[in-house]
């Protein structure tokens, strides 16, 4: 298959997602072109999208300014896959409890920024993830806490808290699957 992928590229871990998408597609024998998206007009051509970790206030402001926000919502409403990680999850959520983030409301969860593992800014943990056979080594960096879930499937928890969810075509994680060499979350989000 020949695929067109997009990574929302206004800020954050953009090249890491690009690499992970390329690896995940190559492993399946699919050809892929990956666009780093900084302006409107590219998302409508994409079969699949990733929204990276980074700084959610900045990502939110820039996608709104460029008119990419509406295109992401249309992509999801068309049933096409989106993987949103960390800051990406915050932007995709229904409520970020922070006026500086204009959420896209494509994942039915409320999040609290920088609240997960408040004692430690960053930590790593082996996670059991629904749909994956072996644990996934998850990297959390100033991660958002999912403190309310609506109509979503919880794919993984840590310390009794949801840290990966699926809402229709969207998979969202509090952690950073793009920061490891393991592409199984990308494959789960895009192809299952
Ligand atoms: N703390 C960041 C935010 O609130 C998210 C952290 C990340 O993506 N690593 O936007």
PDB file of C-alpha atoms and ligand atoms in Angstrom:
ATOM      1  CA  UNK A   1       0.000   0.000   0.000  1.00  0.00           C
ATOM      2  CA  UNK A   2       1.067   3.578  -0.564  1.00  0.00           C
ATOM      3  CA  UNK A   3       0.267   5.908   2.319  1.00  0.00           C
ATOM      4  CA  UNK A   4       0.449   9.623   3.019  1.00  0.00           C
ATOM      5  CA  UNK A   5       1.139  10.474   6.650  1.00  0.00           C
ATOM      6  CA  UNK A   6       1.310  13.791   8.466  1.00  0.00           C
ATOM      7  CA  UNK A   7       2.999  14.875  11.658  1.00  0.00           C
ATOM      8  CA  UNK A   8       1.671  18.120  13.099  1.00  0.00           C
ATOM      9  CA  UNK A   9       4.968  19.948  12.874  1.00  0.00           C
ATOM     10  CA  UNK A  10       4.518  23.339  14.489  1.00  0.00           C
ATOM     11  CA  UNK A  11       6.490  22.355  17.617  1.00  0.00           C
ATOM     12  CA  UNK A  12       7.645  19.303  19.556  1.00  0.00           C
ATOM     13  CA  UNK A  13       8.925  15.789  18.800  1.00  0.00           C
ATOM     14  CA  UNK A  14       8.248  15.951  15.081  1.00  0.00           C
ATOM     15  CA  UNK A  15      11.165  14.065  13.522  1.00  0.00           C
ATOM     16  CA  UNK A  16      10.812  11.278  16.112  1.00  0.00           C
ATOM     17  CA  UNK A  17       7.227  10.642  14.988  1.00  0.00           C
ATOM     18  CA  UNK A  18       8.301  10.819  11.361  1.00  0.00           C
ATOM     19  CA  UNK A  19      10.916   8.122  11.974  1.00  0.00           C
ATOM     20  CA  UNK A  20       8.487   5.923  13.916  1.00  0.00           C
ATOM     21  CA  UNK A  21       5.835   6.190  11.191  1.00  0.00           C
ATOM     22  CA  UNK A  22       8.381   5.323   8.514  1.00  0.00           C
ATOM     23  CA  UNK A  23       9.546   2.291  10.492  1.00  0.00           C
ATOM     24  CA  UNK A  24       6.008   1.102  11.259  1.00  0.00           C
ATOM     25  CA  UNK A  25       4.975   1.365   7.595  1.00  0.00           C
ATOM     26  CA  UNK A  26       8.168  -0.228   6.276  1.00  0.00           C
ATOM     27  CA  UNK A  27       7.713  -3.160   8.670  1.00  0.00           C
ATOM     28  CA  UNK A  28       4.334  -3.827   7.039  1.00  0.00           C
ATOM     29  CA  UNK A  29       5.719  -3.466   3.535  1.00  0.00           C
ATOM     30  CA  UNK A  30       3.829  -0.191   2.954  1.00  0.00           C
ATOM     31  CA  UNK A  31       5.314   2.808   1.179  1.00  0.00           C
ATOM     32  CA  UNK A  32       4.823   6.068   3.014  1.00  0.00           C
ATOM     33  CA  UNK A  33       5.414   9.751   2.429  1.00  0.00           C
ATOM     34  CA  UNK A  34       5.515  11.729   5.678  1.00  0.00           C
ATOM     35  CA  UNK A  35       4.691  15.441   5.680  1.00  0.00           C
ATOM     36  CA  UNK A  36       5.633  17.740   8.549  1.00  0.00           C
ATOM     37  CA  UNK A  37       2.601  19.985   8.740  1.00  0.00           C
ATOM     38  CA  UNK A  38       3.002  23.668   9.538  1.00  0.00           C
ATOM     39  CA  UNK A  39       0.349  25.187   7.287  1.00  0.00           C
ATOM     40  CA  UNK A  40      -3.232  24.461   6.311  1.00  0.00           C
ATOM     41  CA  UNK A  41      -3.997  22.416   3.213  1.00  0.00           C
ATOM     42  CA  UNK A  42      -1.874  19.315   3.862  1.00  0.00           C
ATOM     43  CA  UNK A  43      -3.956  17.424   6.440  1.00  0.00           C
ATOM     44  CA  UNK A  44      -6.762  16.710   3.928  1.00  0.00           C
ATOM     45  CA  UNK A  45      -4.275  14.668   1.837  1.00  0.00           C
ATOM     46  CA  UNK A  46      -3.183  12.530   4.795  1.00  0.00           C
ATOM     47  CA  UNK A  47      -4.338   8.977   5.492  1.00  0.00           C
ATOM     48  CA  UNK A  48      -2.994   9.108   9.028  1.00  0.00           C
ATOM     49  CA  UNK A  49      -1.774  11.765  11.448  1.00  0.00           C
ATOM     50  CA  UNK A  50       0.389  12.111  14.539  1.00  0.00           C
ATOM     51  CA  UNK A  51       0.313  15.017  16.968  1.00  0.00           C
ATOM     52  CA  UNK A  52       3.524  15.055  19.004  1.00  0.00           C
ATOM     53  CA  UNK A  53       4.638  15.750  22.516  1.00  0.00           C
ATOM     54  CA  UNK A  54       6.060  19.191  23.146  1.00  0.00           C
ATOM     55  CA  UNK A  55       4.343  22.203  24.638  1.00  0.00           C
ATOM     56  CA  UNK A  56       0.569  22.082  24.345  1.00  0.00           C
ATOM     57  CA  UNK A  57       0.004  25.824  24.738  1.00  0.00           C
ATOM     58  CA  UNK A  58       2.324  26.487  21.770  1.00  0.00           C
ATOM     59  CA  UNK A  59       0.950  23.688  19.600  1.00  0.00           C
ATOM     60  CA  UNK A  60      -2.609  24.825  20.306  1.00  0.00           C
ATOM     61  CA  UNK A  61      -1.870  28.458  19.494  1.00  0.00           C
ATOM     62  CA  UNK A  62      -0.062  27.692  16.236  1.00  0.00           C
ATOM     63  CA  UNK A  63      -2.501  25.137  14.818  1.00  0.00           C
ATOM     64  CA  UNK A  64      -5.305  27.573  15.576  1.00  0.00           C
ATOM     65  CA  UNK A  65      -3.470  30.465  13.943  1.00  0.00           C
ATOM     66  CA  UNK A  66      -2.727  28.412  10.841  1.00  0.00           C
ATOM     67  CA  UNK A  67      -6.212  26.909  10.583  1.00  0.00           C
ATOM     68  CA  UNK A  68      -4.873  23.363  10.997  1.00  0.00           C
ATOM     69  CA  UNK A  69      -7.117  22.727  14.017  1.00  0.00           C
ATOM     70  CA  UNK A  70     -10.316  22.442  11.972  1.00  0.00           C
ATOM     71  CA  UNK A  71      -8.564  20.139   9.492  1.00  0.00           C
ATOM     72  CA  UNK A  72      -7.523  17.744  12.270  1.00  0.00           C
ATOM     73  CA  UNK A  73     -11.118  17.616  13.549  1.00  0.00           C
ATOM     74  CA  UNK A  74     -12.351  16.904   9.997  1.00  0.00           C
ATOM     75  CA  UNK A  75      -9.722  14.149   9.617  1.00  0.00           C
ATOM     76  CA  UNK A  76     -10.962  12.430  12.773  1.00  0.00           C
ATOM     77  CA  UNK A  77     -14.615  12.955  11.874  1.00  0.00           C
ATOM     78  CA  UNK A  78     -13.868  11.208   8.568  1.00  0.00           C
ATOM     79  CA  UNK A  79     -12.727   8.193  10.650  1.00  0.00           C
ATOM     80  CA  UNK A  80      -9.027   8.514   9.765  1.00  0.00           C
ATOM     81  CA  UNK A  81      -6.462   7.599  12.445  1.00  0.00           C
ATOM     82  CA  UNK A  82      -4.721  10.080  14.706  1.00  0.00           C
ATOM     83  CA  UNK A  83      -2.066   9.263  17.293  1.00  0.00           C
ATOM     84  CA  UNK A  84      -1.774  12.035  19.889  1.00  0.00           C
ATOM     85  CA  UNK A  85       1.047  11.828  22.412  1.00  0.00           C
ATOM     86  CA  UNK A  86       1.580  13.798  25.619  1.00  0.00           C
ATOM     87  CA  UNK A  87       1.131  17.459  24.609  1.00  0.00           C
ATOM     88  CA  UNK A  88      -0.764  16.051  21.602  1.00  0.00           C
ATOM     89  CA  UNK A  89      -3.164  14.322  24.004  1.00  0.00           C
ATOM     90  CA  UNK A  90      -3.681  17.612  25.850  1.00  0.00           C
ATOM     91  CA  UNK A  91      -4.567  19.409  22.610  1.00  0.00           C
ATOM     92  CA  UNK A  92      -6.819  16.553  21.436  1.00  0.00           C
ATOM     93  CA  UNK A  93      -8.719  16.248  24.745  1.00  0.00           C
ATOM     94  CA  UNK A  94     -12.172  17.610  25.449  1.00  0.00           C
ATOM     95  CA  UNK A  95     -10.898  19.721  28.353  1.00  0.00           C
ATOM     96  CA  UNK A  96      -7.340  20.670  29.360  1.00  0.00           C
ATOM     97  CA  UNK A  97      -8.376  22.793  32.349  1.00  0.00           C
ATOM     98  CA  UNK A  98      -6.144  25.558  31.021  1.00  0.00           C
ATOM     99  CA  UNK A  99      -7.465  28.543  29.059  1.00  0.00           C
ATOM    100  CA  UNK A 100      -4.278  28.742  27.006  1.00  0.00           C
ATOM    101  CA  UNK A 101      -5.066  25.423  25.340  1.00  0.00           C
ATOM    102  CA  UNK A 102      -7.944  25.457  22.893  1.00  0.00           C
ATOM    103  CA  UNK A 103      -8.714  21.746  22.833  1.00  0.00           C
ATOM    104  CA  UNK A 104      -9.926  19.936  19.721  1.00  0.00           C
ATOM    105  CA  UNK A 105     -12.393  17.744  21.601  1.00  0.00           C
ATOM    106  CA  UNK A 106     -11.587  14.592  19.603  1.00  0.00           C
ATOM    107  CA  UNK A 107     -10.745  12.463  22.661  1.00  0.00           C
ATOM    108  CA  UNK A 108     -13.395  12.305  25.352  1.00  0.00           C
ATOM    109  CA  UNK A 109     -11.146  12.872  28.369  1.00  0.00           C
ATOM    110  CA  UNK A 110     -10.292  15.698  30.739  1.00  0.00           C
ATOM    111  CA  UNK A 111      -6.602  16.168  31.424  1.00  0.00           C
ATOM    112  CA  UNK A 112      -4.545  18.086  33.917  1.00  0.00           C
ATOM    113  CA  UNK A 113      -1.263  19.370  32.541  1.00  0.00           C
ATOM    114  CA  UNK A 114       2.024  18.469  34.231  1.00  0.00           C
ATOM    115  CA  UNK A 115       0.194  16.579  36.961  1.00  0.00           C
ATOM    116  CA  UNK A 116       1.142  12.955  36.359  1.00  0.00           C
ATOM    117  CA  UNK A 117       3.914  11.952  38.681  1.00  0.00           C
ATOM    118  CA  UNK A 118       4.136  15.421  40.109  1.00  0.00           C
ATOM    119  CA  UNK A 119       6.867  14.289  42.475  1.00  0.00           C
ATOM    120  CA  UNK A 120       9.126  13.386  39.568  1.00  0.00           C
ATOM    121  CA  UNK A 121       9.086  15.352  36.313  1.00  0.00           C
ATOM    122  CA  UNK A 122      10.027  12.322  34.251  1.00  0.00           C
ATOM    123  CA  UNK A 123       9.948   8.604  34.711  1.00  0.00           C
ATOM    124  CA  UNK A 124       9.920   5.412  32.678  1.00  0.00           C
ATOM    125  CA  UNK A 125       7.735   2.392  33.210  1.00  0.00           C
ATOM    126  CA  UNK A 126       6.947  -0.948  31.599  1.00  0.00           C
ATOM    127  CA  UNK A 127       3.271  -0.857  30.625  1.00  0.00           C
ATOM    128  CA  UNK A 128       0.809  -3.586  29.776  1.00  0.00           C
ATOM    129  CA  UNK A 129      -1.137  -2.271  26.803  1.00  0.00           C
ATOM    130  CA  UNK A 130      -4.331  -3.796  25.550  1.00  0.00           C
ATOM    131  CA  UNK A 131      -3.632  -5.120  22.045  1.00  0.00           C
ATOM    132  CA  UNK A 132       0.140  -5.577  22.591  1.00  0.00           C
ATOM    133  CA  UNK A 133       1.573  -8.910  23.663  1.00  0.00           C
ATOM    134  CA  UNK A 134       4.616  -7.715  25.577  1.00  0.00           C
ATOM    135  CA  UNK A 135       4.972  -4.688  27.875  1.00  0.00           C
ATOM    136  CA  UNK A 136       5.818  -1.348  26.292  1.00  0.00           C
ATOM    137  CA  UNK A 137       8.635   0.747  27.726  1.00  0.00           C
ATOM    138  CA  UNK A 138       6.863   4.064  28.313  1.00  0.00           C
ATOM    139  CA  UNK A 139       8.678   7.378  28.766  1.00  0.00           C
ATOM    140  CA  UNK A 140       6.729  10.031  30.726  1.00  0.00           C
ATOM    141  CA  UNK A 141       7.949  13.648  30.620  1.00  0.00           C
ATOM    142  CA  UNK A 142       5.915  16.288  32.486  1.00  0.00           C
ATOM    143  CA  UNK A 143       3.006  14.137  31.467  1.00  0.00           C
ATOM    144  CA  UNK A 144      -0.661  15.052  31.614  1.00  0.00           C
ATOM    145  CA  UNK A 145      -2.894  13.246  34.042  1.00  0.00           C
ATOM    146  CA  UNK A 146      -6.135  11.929  32.564  1.00  0.00           C
ATOM    147  CA  UNK A 147      -8.483  12.729  35.415  1.00  0.00           C
ATOM    148  CA  UNK A 148     -11.846  12.108  33.788  1.00  0.00           C
ATOM    149  CA  UNK A 149     -12.746   9.680  31.024  1.00  0.00           C
ATOM    150  CA  UNK A 150     -15.904   9.731  28.945  1.00  0.00           C
ATOM    151  CA  UNK A 151     -16.812   7.233  26.264  1.00  0.00           C
ATOM    152  CA  UNK A 152     -13.309   5.918  25.524  1.00  0.00           C
ATOM    153  CA  UNK A 153     -11.546   2.569  25.709  1.00  0.00           C
ATOM    154  CA  UNK A 154      -8.742   2.588  28.276  1.00  0.00           C
ATOM    155  CA  UNK A 155      -5.777   0.772  26.707  1.00  0.00           C
ATOM    156  CA  UNK A 156      -3.322   1.105  29.600  1.00  0.00           C
ATOM    157  CA  UNK A 157      -3.114   2.326  33.158  1.00  0.00           C
ATOM    158  CA  UNK A 158      -0.234   3.243  35.430  1.00  0.00           C
ATOM    159  CA  UNK A 159      -0.645   3.556  39.160  1.00  0.00           C
ATOM    160  CA  UNK A 160      -4.393   3.064  38.673  1.00  0.00           C
ATOM    161  CA  UNK A 161      -4.624   5.979  36.208  1.00  0.00           C
ATOM    162  CA  UNK A 162      -5.436   5.772  32.493  1.00  0.00           C
ATOM    163  CA  UNK A 163      -2.367   6.604  30.400  1.00  0.00           C
ATOM    164  CA  UNK A 164      -3.446   5.349  26.957  1.00  0.00           C
ATOM    165  CA  UNK A 165      -6.946   5.539  25.510  1.00  0.00           C
ATOM    166  CA  UNK A 166      -8.729   4.932  22.245  1.00  0.00           C
ATOM    167  CA  UNK A 167     -11.659   7.074  21.157  1.00  0.00           C
ATOM    168  CA  UNK A 168     -12.787   5.827  17.740  1.00  0.00           C
ATOM    169  CA  UNK A 169      -9.988   6.579  15.251  1.00  0.00           C
ATOM    170  CA  UNK A 170      -7.875   8.369  17.872  1.00  0.00           C
ATOM    171  CA  UNK A 171      -5.292   6.751  20.122  1.00  0.00           C
ATOM    172  CA  UNK A 172      -3.871   9.089  22.760  1.00  0.00           C
ATOM    173  CA  UNK A 173      -1.113   8.495  25.291  1.00  0.00           C
ATOM    174  CA  UNK A 174       0.214  10.439  28.297  1.00  0.00           C
ATOM    175  CA  UNK A 175       3.650   9.094  27.458  1.00  0.00           C
ATOM    176  CA  UNK A 176       5.966   9.321  24.424  1.00  0.00           C
ATOM    177  CA  UNK A 177       6.003   6.249  22.168  1.00  0.00           C
ATOM    178  CA  UNK A 178       7.944   8.355  19.639  1.00  0.00           C
ATOM    179  CA  UNK A 179      10.949   8.495  21.969  1.00  0.00           C
ATOM    180  CA  UNK A 180      11.722   4.774  21.799  1.00  0.00           C
ATOM    181  CA  UNK A 181      12.586   2.506  18.887  1.00  0.00           C
ATOM    182  CA  UNK A 182       9.421   0.529  19.506  1.00  0.00           C
ATOM    183  CA  UNK A 183       6.777   1.304  16.877  1.00  0.00           C
ATOM    184  CA  UNK A 184       4.031  -0.913  18.233  1.00  0.00           C
ATOM    185  CA  UNK A 185       1.876   1.974  19.485  1.00  0.00           C
ATOM    186  CA  UNK A 186       2.101   3.651  16.086  1.00  0.00           C
ATOM    187  CA  UNK A 187       1.083   0.374  14.445  1.00  0.00           C
ATOM    188  CA  UNK A 188      -1.758  -0.051  16.958  1.00  0.00           C
ATOM    189  CA  UNK A 189      -3.039   3.467  16.305  1.00  0.00           C
ATOM    190  CA  UNK A 190      -2.784   3.381  12.536  1.00  0.00           C
ATOM    191  CA  UNK A 191      -3.440  -0.179  11.470  1.00  0.00           C
ATOM    192  CA  UNK A 192      -5.635  -1.879  14.114  1.00  0.00           C
TER     193      UNK A 192
HETATM  194  N1  LIG B   1       4.058  19.543  29.848  1.00  0.00           N
HETATM  195  C1  LIG B   1       3.728  19.637  28.456  1.00  0.00           C
HETATM  196  C2  LIG B   1       2.456  20.414  28.244  1.00  0.00           C
HETATM  197  O1  LIG B   1       1.735  20.649  29.150  1.00  0.00           O
HETATM  198  C3  LIG B   1       3.582  18.272  27.840  1.00  0.00           C
HETATM  199  C4  LIG B   1       4.845  17.517  28.022  1.00  0.00           C
HETATM  200  C5  LIG B   1       5.292  16.730  26.853  1.00  0.00           C
HETATM  201  O2  LIG B   1       4.698  16.697  25.779  1.00  0.00           O
HETATM  202  N2  LIG B   1       6.393  16.080  27.106  1.00  0.00           N
HETATM  203  O3  LIG B   1       2.178  20.809  27.166  1.00  0.00           O
END
